[in-house]
Amino acid sequence: MRHLKLLANVVEVARMGSIRKAAERLNLTPSAMNRRIQDLEAEVGTPLFERRPRGVRLTTAGEMFVRYARSQIAEADRMLSQVEDLRGLRRGPVQIACSQALALDFLPSHIAAFQKQHPKVLFDLKVMDHDRALNALAAYEVDLALVYRPTMWPSLRVIASIPQRLVVITRSDHPLAAKKVVRLSECAEYPAALPDRTLSGRQILDEVTTRRDLRFNLLAESNSFEMLRGLVFRCNMISFQIEIGAPSGDLGMGLTGRPVDVRDLPTADLVLCQLRGRSLPVAAATFAELMLKSMQSAKAGV
């Protein structure tokens, strides 16, 4: 497996944009790292990196080689996962990028169910917006992405999807909490704390309100759903989230969610996806099967 260390060196240099910084992270001297890269370039027959006064940049050949290196490392991880599976270890890690809305309850509840059967599996969870999540998937930094309203690339394979409505989040004693379904025009009457424009829910809201010339009483915006929930609770504002991540039960924290009328806001899909053509490690593939069954059941109940 020594060749994998060399591939990992190249990937790290590309990620850091610096031989010195990559060497420091991998506990090598810069000269040793540079020699490894030079020997590899000699073997390949062309430079992989363009040396610059401040760091390095991938050449076209280097970009091709890094894609190859990442795929080889991922394939080796899958093989090791299968070996561990034969030994009954099933350790993972399962690497997932997910939208914030899923971080409080939806994804943790599925992990809890999975670990009852596979208690030794490790999870590496990254919470990020949908664009960054898909970039992490393409870079082999995660096995799976679970995101709302992603931009679909040809390189993505959809494992499962489920339509989601937006819900308005309020305190339990708010006037809107008494309604079963809320019209968007009613929401404009109250102080609002909205997701910022990097988040898909806000993008849908902006598209609809611009088209209908509707304005919210915007008093705060944030890229953190935890912050938004705090503003709703402490300042009696309203906010928005997809229904699968809305406050409920023992995690409601004095908040409630009411669906926005679909005549006002269209549904959009929550999507579980992987990189097309990539064979997932055993633990990740097994967890993906659990998520697929759960999302199919939820979809059937919509």
Coordinates of C-alpha atoms in Angstrom, one line a residue:
M1 CA 0.0 0.0 0.0
R2 CA 3.0 2.3 -0.1
H3 CA 1.9 3.8 -3.4
L4 CA -1.2 5.1 -1.7
K5 CA 1.0 7.3 0.5
L6 CA 2.5 8.9 -2.6
L7 CA -0.9 9.5 -4.0
A8 CA -2.0 11.0 -0.7
N9 CA 1.0 13.3 -0.8
V10 CA 0.0 14.6 -4.3
V11 CA -3.6 15.1 -3.2
E12 CA -2.5 17.0 -0.1
V13 CA -0.1 19.3 -2.0
A14 CA -2.9 20.0 -4.5
R15 CA -5.3 20.7 -1.6
M16 CA -2.9 23.0 0.3
G17 CA -1.5 24.7 -2.8
S18 CA 1.9 24.5 -1.2
I19 CA 4.6 21.8 -0.9
R20 CA 5.8 23.2 2.4
K21 CA 2.3 23.3 4.0
A22 CA 1.5 19.8 2.8
A23 CA 4.8 18.5 4.2
E24 CA 4.1 20.0 7.6
R25 CA 0.7 18.4 7.7
L26 CA 2.1 15.0 6.8
N27 CA 5.2 15.3 9.1
L28 CA 7.7 15.4 6.2
T29 CA 10.4 17.9 5.4
P30 CA 9.6 20.1 2.4
S31 CA 12.7 18.8 0.7
A32 CA 11.6 15.2 1.1
M33 CA 8.1 16.1 -0.2
N34 CA 9.5 17.9 -3.2
R35 CA 11.8 15.0 -4.1
R36 CA 8.8 12.6 -4.0
I37 CA 6.8 14.9 -6.3
Q38 CA 9.8 15.4 -8.7
D39 CA 10.4 11.6 -8.8
L40 CA 6.7 11.1 -9.7
E41 CA 6.8 13.8 -12.3
A42 CA 9.8 12.1 -13.9
E43 CA 7.9 8.8 -13.9
V44 CA 4.8 10.3 -15.4
G45 CA 6.9 12.3 -17.9
T46 CA 5.4 15.7 -17.4
P47 CA 5.1 18.3 -14.6
L48 CA 2.1 17.9 -12.3
F49 CA 2.5 21.2 -10.5
E50 CA 3.5 24.6 -11.7
R51 CA 6.0 26.1 -9.2
R52 CA 5.2 29.7 -8.4
P53 CA 6.8 32.3 -6.0
R54 CA 4.1 31.5 -3.5
G55 CA 3.1 27.9 -3.6
V56 CA 2.2 25.6 -6.5
R57 CA -0.7 25.1 -8.9
L58 CA -1.9 22.0 -10.7
T59 CA -1.1 21.7 -14.4
T60 CA -3.7 20.1 -16.7
A61 CA -1.8 16.8 -16.3
G62 CA -1.8 17.4 -12.6
E63 CA -5.5 17.8 -12.4
M64 CA -6.0 14.5 -14.3
F65 CA -3.5 12.8 -11.9
V66 CA -5.2 14.1 -8.8
R67 CA -8.6 12.8 -10.0
Y68 CA -6.9 9.4 -10.5
A69 CA -5.3 9.6 -7.1
R70 CA -8.5 10.4 -5.3
S71 CA -10.3 7.5 -7.0
Q72 CA -7.5 5.1 -6.2
I73 CA -7.5 6.2 -2.5
A74 CA -11.3 5.8 -2.3
E75 CA -11.1 2.4 -3.9
A76 CA -8.5 1.3 -1.4
D77 CA -10.6 2.5 1.4
R78 CA -13.5 0.5 0.1
M79 CA -11.4 -2.6 -0.1
L80 CA -10.1 -2.1 3.5
S81 CA -13.7 -1.6 4.5
Q82 CA -14.7 -5.0 2.9
V83 CA -11.8 -6.7 4.7
E84 CA -12.9 -5.2 8.0
D85 CA -16.4 -6.3 7.2
L86 CA -15.2 -9.9 6.8
R87 CA -13.6 -9.6 10.2
G88 CA -16.9 -8.3 11.7
L89 CA -15.5 -4.9 12.5
R90 CA -17.5 -2.6 10.2
R91 CA -15.8 0.5 11.5
G92 CA -16.3 2.9 8.6
P93 CA -15.9 5.8 8.8
V94 CA -19.1 6.8 6.9
Q95 CA -18.4 10.2 5.5
I96 CA -21.4 12.4 4.9
A97 CA -22.0 16.0 3.9
C98 CA -25.4 17.3 4.9
S99 CA -27.6 20.4 4.9
Q100 CA -27.9 22.2 8.3
A101 CA -31.6 21.4 8.4
L102 CA -30.8 17.7 8.9
A103 CA -28.2 18.2 11.6
L104 CA -30.4 18.4 14.7
D105 CA -32.7 15.4 14.4
F106 CA -33.2 13.8 11.0
L107 CA -29.6 12.5 10.4
P108 CA -28.8 11.8 14.1
S109 CA -31.9 9.7 14.4
H110 CA -30.9 7.6 11.4
I111 CA -27.4 7.2 12.7
A112 CA -28.8 6.1 16.1
A113 CA -30.9 3.4 14.4
F114 CA -28.0 2.3 12.3
Q115 CA -25.6 2.0 15.3
K116 CA -28.0 -0.3 17.1
Q117 CA -27.1 -2.9 14.5
H118 CA -23.5 -1.7 13.8
P119 CA -22.2 -0.2 17.0
K120 CA -18.6 0.0 15.9
V121 CA -19.2 2.1 12.8
L122 CA -17.6 5.6 12.9
F123 CA -19.3 8.6 11.3
D124 CA -17.5 11.7 9.9
L125 CA -20.2 14.4 9.4
K126 CA -19.8 17.7 7.7
V127 CA -22.5 20.3 7.8
M128 CA -22.4 22.6 4.7
D129 CA -24.5 24.3 2.0
H130 CA -25.5 22.3 -1.0
D131 CA -22.8 23.6 -3.3
R132 CA -19.9 22.9 -0.9
A133 CA -21.4 19.5 -0.2
L134 CA -21.4 18.5 -3.8
N135 CA -17.9 19.8 -4.2
A136 CA -16.8 17.7 -1.3
L137 CA -18.5 14.7 -2.9
A138 CA -16.7 15.3 -6.2
A139 CA -13.3 15.6 -4.4
Y140 CA -13.8 12.2 -2.7
E141 CA -13.9 14.0 0.7
V142 CA -17.2 12.4 1.6
D143 CA -19.0 9.2 0.5
L144 CA -22.6 10.6 0.5
A145 CA -24.3 14.0 0.3
L146 CA -27.7 14.6 1.8
V147 CA -28.8 18.1 0.6
Y148 CA -31.9 20.1 -0.1
R149 CA -32.4 21.4 -3.7
P150 CA -29.0 20.5 -5.1
T151 CA -27.7 21.6 -8.5
M152 CA -27.7 18.3 -10.3
W153 CA -24.4 17.4 -12.1
P154 CA -24.0 14.6 -14.6
S155 CA -21.4 13.1 -12.2
L156 CA -24.0 12.6 -9.5
R157 CA -26.0 9.5 -8.9
V158 CA -29.3 10.1 -6.9
I159 CA -29.8 7.3 -4.4
A160 CA -33.1 8.6 -3.0
S161 CA -35.1 11.8 -3.0
I162 CA -38.2 13.2 -1.2
P163 CA -40.2 16.3 -1.9
Q164 CA -40.1 18.9 0.9
R165 CA -42.3 21.9 1.7
L166 CA -41.1 24.9 3.6
V167 CA -42.6 25.5 7.0
V168 CA -42.7 28.7 9.0
I169 CA -41.1 28.3 12.4
T170 CA -42.7 30.2 15.3
R171 CA -42.9 30.1 19.0
S172 CA -45.8 27.9 20.2
D173 CA -47.6 31.0 21.5
H174 CA -47.3 32.9 18.2
P175 CA -50.6 33.6 16.3
L176 CA -49.4 31.6 13.2
A177 CA -48.9 28.5 15.4
A178 CA -52.7 28.2 15.7
K179 CA -53.1 27.6 11.9
K180 CA -52.8 24.3 10.1
V181 CA -51.5 25.9 6.9
V182 CA -50.0 29.3 6.5
R183 CA -50.2 31.7 3.5
L184 CA -47.0 33.5 2.7
S185 CA -48.8 36.9 2.7
E186 CA -49.6 36.2 6.4
C187 CA -46.0 35.7 7.2
A188 CA -45.1 39.2 5.9
E189 CA -47.0 40.7 8.8
Y190 CA -44.6 39.6 11.5
P191 CA -40.9 40.3 12.3
A192 CA -38.7 37.7 10.5
A193 CA -35.3 36.1 10.9
L194 CA -34.5 34.5 7.5
P195 CA -31.8 32.1 6.3
D196 CA -29.1 34.0 4.4
R197 CA -28.9 33.8 0.6
T198 CA -26.4 30.9 0.5
L199 CA -29.2 28.5 1.7
S200 CA -31.7 27.0 -0.6
G201 CA -34.8 27.8 1.5
R202 CA -34.0 31.5 1.2
Q203 CA -33.3 31.2 -2.5
I204 CA -36.9 29.8 -3.0
L205 CA -38.3 32.5 -0.8
D206 CA -36.5 35.2 -2.7
E207 CA -37.7 33.8 -6.1
V208 CA -41.3 33.8 -5.0
T209 CA -41.4 37.1 -3.1
T210 CA -39.7 38.9 -6.0
R211 CA -42.2 37.5 -8.5
R212 CA -45.1 38.5 -6.3
D213 CA -43.7 41.8 -5.1
L214 CA -44.0 40.6 -1.5
R215 CA -41.7 41.9 1.3
F216 CA -40.9 40.4 4.7
N217 CA -40.4 42.4 7.8
L218 CA -36.8 41.3 7.9
L219 CA -35.0 42.0 11.2
A220 CA -32.2 39.4 11.0
E221 CA -30.6 36.9 8.7
S222 CA -28.1 34.1 9.4
N223 CA -26.4 31.1 7.8
S224 CA -27.0 29.2 11.1
F225 CA -30.3 27.5 11.8
E226 CA -29.4 27.3 15.5
M227 CA -29.1 31.1 15.5
L228 CA -32.4 31.4 13.6
R229 CA -34.2 29.2 16.1
G230 CA -32.7 31.2 19.0
L231 CA -34.1 34.4 17.4
V232 CA -37.5 32.9 17.0
F233 CA -37.5 31.8 20.6
R234 CA -36.0 34.9 22.2
C235 CA -37.3 37.6 20.0
N236 CA -40.6 36.1 18.9
M237 CA -39.7 36.3 15.2
I238 CA -40.7 33.9 12.5
S239 CA -38.3 31.9 10.3
F240 CA -38.4 29.1 7.6
Q241 CA -37.0 25.6 7.3
I242 CA -37.8 22.5 5.3
E243 CA -40.4 20.3 7.0
I244 CA -38.1 17.3 7.7
G245 CA -35.9 19.6 9.9
A246 CA -38.7 21.5 11.6
P247 CA -38.9 21.6 15.4
S248 CA -41.0 18.7 16.8
G249 CA -41.5 16.6 19.9
D250 CA -38.8 16.7 22.6
L251 CA -36.6 18.7 20.2
G252 CA -39.2 21.4 19.7
M253 CA -37.7 23.7 22.3
G254 CA -40.9 25.7 22.6
L255 CA -41.1 26.1 18.8
T256 CA -43.4 24.7 16.2
G257 CA -43.5 24.5 12.4
R258 CA -46.5 25.1 10.2
P259 CA -46.4 24.3 6.5
V260 CA -46.6 27.1 4.0
D261 CA -49.4 26.7 1.4
V262 CA -48.1 25.0 -1.7
R263 CA -50.0 27.5 -3.8
D264 CA -47.5 30.1 -2.5
L265 CA -44.2 28.0 -2.3
P266 CA -43.4 25.0 -4.5
T267 CA -41.9 21.8 -3.0
A268 CA -38.3 21.0 -3.8
D269 CA -36.4 17.7 -3.3
L270 CA -34.2 16.6 -0.5
V271 CA -31.6 14.4 -2.2
L272 CA -29.3 11.6 -1.1
C273 CA -26.6 11.2 -3.7
Q274 CA -23.1 9.7 -4.3
L275 CA -20.5 10.2 -7.0
R276 CA -21.5 8.3 -10.2
G277 CA -19.3 5.3 -10.9
R278 CA -17.9 5.2 -7.4
S279 CA -18.2 2.0 -5.4
L280 CA -18.9 3.0 -1.8
P281 CA -17.2 1.4 1.2
V282 CA -19.3 -1.3 2.9
A283 CA -20.3 0.8 5.9
A284 CA -21.3 3.8 3.7
A285 CA -23.2 1.5 1.3
T286 CA -25.1 -0.2 4.1
F287 CA -26.0 3.2 5.7
A288 CA -27.2 4.4 2.2
E289 CA -29.5 1.4 2.0
L290 CA -31.0 2.4 5.4
M291 CA -31.5 6.0 4.2
L292 CA -33.1 4.8 0.9
K293 CA -35.7 2.7 2.7
S294 CA -36.5 5.4 5.2
M295 CA -36.9 8.1 2.5
Q296 CA -39.0 5.7 0.3
S297 CA -41.3 5.1 3.3
A298 CA -41.6 8.8 4.0
K299 CA -42.2 9.5 0.3
A300 CA -45.0 6.9 0.2
G301 CA -46.6 8.6 3.2
V302 CA -46.5 12.1 1.6

